[in-house]
C-alpha positions as a Python dict, from the first residue, in 0.01 Angstrom:
ca = {
    (1, 'X'): (0, 0, 0),
    (2, 'X'): (154, 326, -121),
    (3, 'X'): (125, 661, 51),
    (4, 'X'): (-149, 788, -161),
    (5, 'X'): (-378, 481, -96),
    (6, 'X'): (-305, 531, 281),
    (7, 'X'): (-406, 891, 257),
    (8, 'X'): (-732, 802, 70),
    (9, 'X'): (-821, 535, 319),
    (10, 'X'): (-787, 774, 611),
    (11, 'X'): (-979, 1035, 437),
    (12, 'X'): (-1278, 793, 408),
    (13, 'X'): (-1239, 694, 750),
    (14, 'X'): (-1242, 1058, 867),
    (15, 'X'): (-1555, 1124, 647),
    (16, 'X'): (-1740, 830, 827),
    (17, 'X'): (-1618, 953, 1163),
    (18, 'X'): (-1744, 1303, 1099),
    (19, 'X'): (-2086, 1163, 980),
    (20, 'X'): (-2102, 945, 1302),
    (21, 'X'): (-2011, 1237, 1517),
    (22, 'X'): (-2249, 1473, 1336),
    (23, 'X'): (-2539, 1223, 1410),
    (24, 'X'): (-2417, 1184, 1768),
    (25, 'X'): (-2429, 1560, 1818),
    (26, 'X'): (-2777, 1584, 1663),
    (27, 'X'): (-2917, 1289, 1875),
    (28, 'X'): (-2756, 1413, 2185),
    (29, 'X'): (-2916, 1764, 2123),
    (30, 'X'): (-3254, 1603, 2069),
    (31, 'X'): (-3225, 1396, 2389),
    (32, 'X'): (-3108, 1691, 2587),
    (33, 'X'): (-3411, 1890, 2452),
    (34, 'X'): (-3642, 1590, 2561),
    (35, 'X'): (-3492, 1588, 2912),
    (36, 'X'): (-3515, 1982, 2926),
    (37, 'X'): (-3885, 1950, 2827),
    (38, 'X'): (-3948, 1675, 3078),
    (39, 'X'): (-3783, 1889, 3347),
    (40, 'X'): (-3995, 2193, 3258),
    (41, 'X'): (-4294, 1977, 3267),
    (42, 'X'): (-4214, 1844, 3606),
    (43, 'X'): (-4129, 2191, 3731),
    (44, 'X'): (-4468, 2318, 3611),
    (45, 'X'): (-4651, 2023, 3774),
    (46, 'X'): (-4446, 2084, 4113),
    (47, 'X'): (-4534, 2466, 4089),
    (48, 'X'): (-4904, 2379, 4034),
    (49, 'X'): (-4916, 2135, 4300),
    (50, 'X'): (-4742, 2375, 4536),
    (51, 'X'): (-4989, 2660, 4441),
    (52, 'X'): (-5278, 2411, 4522),
    (53, 'X'): (-5114, 2316, 4840),
    (54, 'X'): (-5092, 2675, 4937),
    (55, 'X'): (-5450, 2759, 4840),
    (56, 'X'): (-5573, 2439, 5047),
    (57, 'X'): (-5353, 2559, 5332),
    (58, 'X'): (-5515, 2917, 5310),
    (59, 'X'): (-5860, 2764, 5299),
    (60, 'X'): (-5781, 2546, 5598),
    (61, 'X'): (-5668, 2855, 5791),
    (62, 'X'): (-5986, 3042, 5685),
    (63, 'X'): (-6197, 2756, 5801),
    (64, 'X'): (-6009, 2727, 6122),
    (65, 'X'): (-6058, 3112, 6176),
    (66, 'X'): (-6421, 3089, 6095),
    (67, 'X'): (-6463, 2795, 6340),
    (68, 'X'): (-6278, 2987, 6612),
    (69, 'X'): (-6508, 3305, 6560),
    (70, 'X'): (-6817, 3083, 6578),
    (71, 'X'): (-6680, 2913, 6883),
    (72, 'X'): (-6609, 3256, 7044),
    (73, 'X'): (-6947, 3386, 6953),
    (74, 'X'): (-7110, 3074, 7114),
    (75, 'X'): (-6909, 3132, 7429),
    (76, 'X'): (-7021, 3490, 7439),
    (77, 'X'): (-7384, 3387, 7389),
    (78, 'X'): (-7353, 3121, 7659),
    (79, 'X'): (-7205, 3378, 7897),
    (80, 'X'): (-7492, 3625, 7824),
    (81, 'X'): (-7750, 3335, 7879),
    (82, 'X'): (-7572, 3263, 8215),
    (83, 'X'): (-7585, 3636, 8306),
    (84, 'X'): (-7943, 3663, 8214),
    (85, 'X'): (-8030, 3372, 8429),
    (86, 'X'): (-7832, 3522, 8712),
    (87, 'X'): (-8011, 3844, 8665),
    (88, 'X'): (-8351, 3713, 8664),
    (89, 'X'): (-8433, 3846, 9007),
    (90, 'X'): (-8309, 4205, 8919),
    (91, 'X'): (-8490, 4208, 8586),
    (92, 'X'): (-8805, 4098, 8763),
    (93, 'X'): (-8781, 4389, 9013),
    (94, 'X'): (-8723, 4650, 8730),
    (95, 'X'): (-9038, 4513, 8540),
    (96, 'X'): (-9240, 4523, 8858),
    (97, 'X'): (-9120, 4883, 8924),
    (98, 'X'): (-9189, 4974, 8558),
    (99, 'X'): (-9538, 4827, 8584),
    (100, 'X'): (-9617, 5021, 8904),
    (101, 'X'): (-9489, 5335, 8722),
    (102, 'X'): (-9210, 5376, 8982),
    (103, 'X'): (-8924, 5384, 8717),
    (104, 'X'): (-8731, 5688, 8617),
    (105, 'X'): (-8875, 5917, 8353),
    (106, 'X'): (-8718, 6189, 8148),
    (107, 'X'): (-8941, 6458, 7998),
    (108, 'X'): (-8780, 6700, 7763),
    (109, 'X'): (-8880, 7070, 7824),
    (110, 'X'): (-8814, 7321, 7542),
    (111, 'X'): (-8807, 7701, 7590),
    (112, 'X'): (-9064, 7884, 7388),
    (113, 'X'): (-8849, 8184, 7307),
    (114, 'X'): (-8497, 8035, 7293),
    (115, 'X'): (-8323, 7716, 7186),
    (116, 'X'): (-8259, 7634, 7554),
    (117, 'X'): (-8396, 7316, 7697),
    (118, 'X'): (-8384, 7097, 7998),
    (119, 'X'): (-8477, 6751, 8121),
    (120, 'X'): (-8715, 6706, 8398),
    (121, 'X'): (-8656, 6387, 8589),
    (122, 'X'): (-8941, 6214, 8774),
    (123, 'X'): (-8958, 5887, 8969),
    (124, 'X'): (-9238, 5701, 9138),
    (125, 'X'): (-9175, 5858, 9476),
    (126, 'X'): (-9271, 6207, 9330),
    (127, 'X'): (-8918, 6330, 9342),
    (128, 'X'): (-8815, 6581, 9072),
    (129, 'X'): (-8479, 6656, 8940),
    (130, 'X'): (-8367, 6877, 8659),
    (131, 'X'): (-8087, 6845, 8413),
    (132, 'X'): (-7997, 7164, 8235),
    (133, 'X'): (-7872, 7184, 7883),
    (134, 'X'): (-7487, 7132, 7874),
    (135, 'X'): (-7236, 6924, 7713),
    (136, 'X'): (-7279, 6547, 7693),
    (137, 'X'): (-7016, 6457, 7952),
    (138, 'X'): (-7161, 6704, 8210),
    (139, 'X'): (-7514, 6583, 8156),
    (140, 'X'): (-7403, 6226, 8185),
    (141, 'X'): (-7264, 6282, 8512),
    (142, 'X'): (-7576, 6459, 8637),
    (143, 'X'): (-7790, 6142, 8534),
    (144, 'X'): (-7547, 5907, 8705),
    (145, 'X'): (-7572, 6125, 9020),
    (146, 'X'): (-7943, 6116, 9003),
    (147, 'X'): (-7947, 5741, 8954),
    (148, 'X'): (-7722, 5667, 9242),
    (149, 'X'): (-7937, 5915, 9482),
    (150, 'X'): (-8240, 5696, 9359),
    (151, 'X'): (-8056, 5395, 9479),
    (152, 'X'): (-7957, 5238, 9157),
    (153, 'X'): (-7608, 5067, 9134),
    (154, 'X'): (-7425, 5011, 8808),
    (155, 'X'): (-7526, 4636, 8825),
    (156, 'X'): (-7909, 4707, 8857),
    (157, 'X'): (-8136, 4672, 8568),
    (158, 'X'): (-8282, 5023, 8491),
    (159, 'X'): (-8593, 5085, 8287),
    (160, 'X'): (-8598, 5446, 8186),
    (161, 'X'): (-8882, 5629, 7979),
    (162, 'X'): (-8799, 5942, 7764),
    (163, 'X'): (-9084, 6171, 7654),
    (164, 'X'): (-9059, 6462, 7412),
    (165, 'X'): (-9265, 6653, 7157),
    (166, 'X'): (-9113, 6645, 6814),
    (167, 'X'): (-9341, 6933, 6698),
    (168, 'X'): (-9159, 7180, 6924),
    (169, 'X'): (-8882, 7404, 6789),
    (170, 'X'): (-8537, 7286, 6872),
    (171, 'X'): (-8630, 6936, 6966),
    (172, 'X'): (-8432, 6777, 6688),
    (173, 'X'): (-8117, 6909, 6811),
    (174, 'X'): (-8198, 6834, 7175),
    (175, 'X'): (-8296, 6478, 7085),
    (176, 'X'): (-7957, 6414, 6926),
    (177, 'X'): (-7777, 6557, 7232),
    (178, 'X'): (-7981, 6347, 7463),
    (179, 'X'): (-7928, 6022, 7255),
    (180, 'X'): (-7542, 6086, 7275),
    (181, 'X'): (-7592, 6127, 7655),
    (182, 'X'): (-7775, 5794, 7667),
    (183, 'X'): (-7508, 5620, 7474),
    (184, 'X'): (-7246, 5746, 7733),
    (185, 'X'): (-7479, 5649, 8022),
    (186, 'X'): (-7516, 5296, 7898),
    (187, 'X'): (-7130, 5241, 7900),
    (188, 'X'): (-7161, 5302, 8281),
    (189, 'X'): (-7508, 5131, 8350),
    (190, 'X'): (-7478, 4837, 8107),
    (191, 'X'): (-7811, 4710, 8206),
    (192, 'X'): (-8011, 5038, 8139),
    (193, 'X'): (-8285, 5029, 7889),
    (194, 'X'): (-8495, 5319, 7778),
    (195, 'X'): (-8800, 5375, 7560),
    (196, 'X'): (-8889, 5675, 7362),
    (197, 'X'): (-9241, 5836, 7340),
    (198, 'X'): (-9321, 6129, 7106),
    (199, 'X'): (-9622, 6302, 7279),
    (200, 'X'): (-9719, 6464, 6948),
    (201, 'X'): (-9822, 6125, 6827),
    (202, 'X'): (-10044, 6046, 7119),
}
């Protein structure tokens, strides 16, 4: 075999080798692409499963919070029921007092010439007190003083009646002021209940 033949033989082998290498690279790339695609799909599945797990965890937390709120609400209602049972004696006394018209009564008196007004306070013993128009805090303190002088403690059940005449000038402003006073008063006397009667409708 001469040098020319050897050179030609190696050239043919080199061509075959290059062809094999070419196909190897192509197949390797195709296989790599398949693996990458599989990995991407797996990552997507894992991400979706993770998101679903987080959603289920959030739903579980939400259900747990709702259950806790309902449980707390049930405890509060049970406590209120127990308190109502414990207060049955006080409530019966207040109802009896109301039925005999011995409860506290507020009567709004408007001034004919000015926007001044006052509250006349009556009880069943014929006692009369007077609350002059003032700021909410001062009027609330006056009512508390009157209730104490009538023998009411902060734990007592108090049934109070409020009378006014809506047709009188300035009544709307006075009514709003008195309602604010009542709101403050109920923070102190938590078992105070009051009714409203518009005399103009009688």
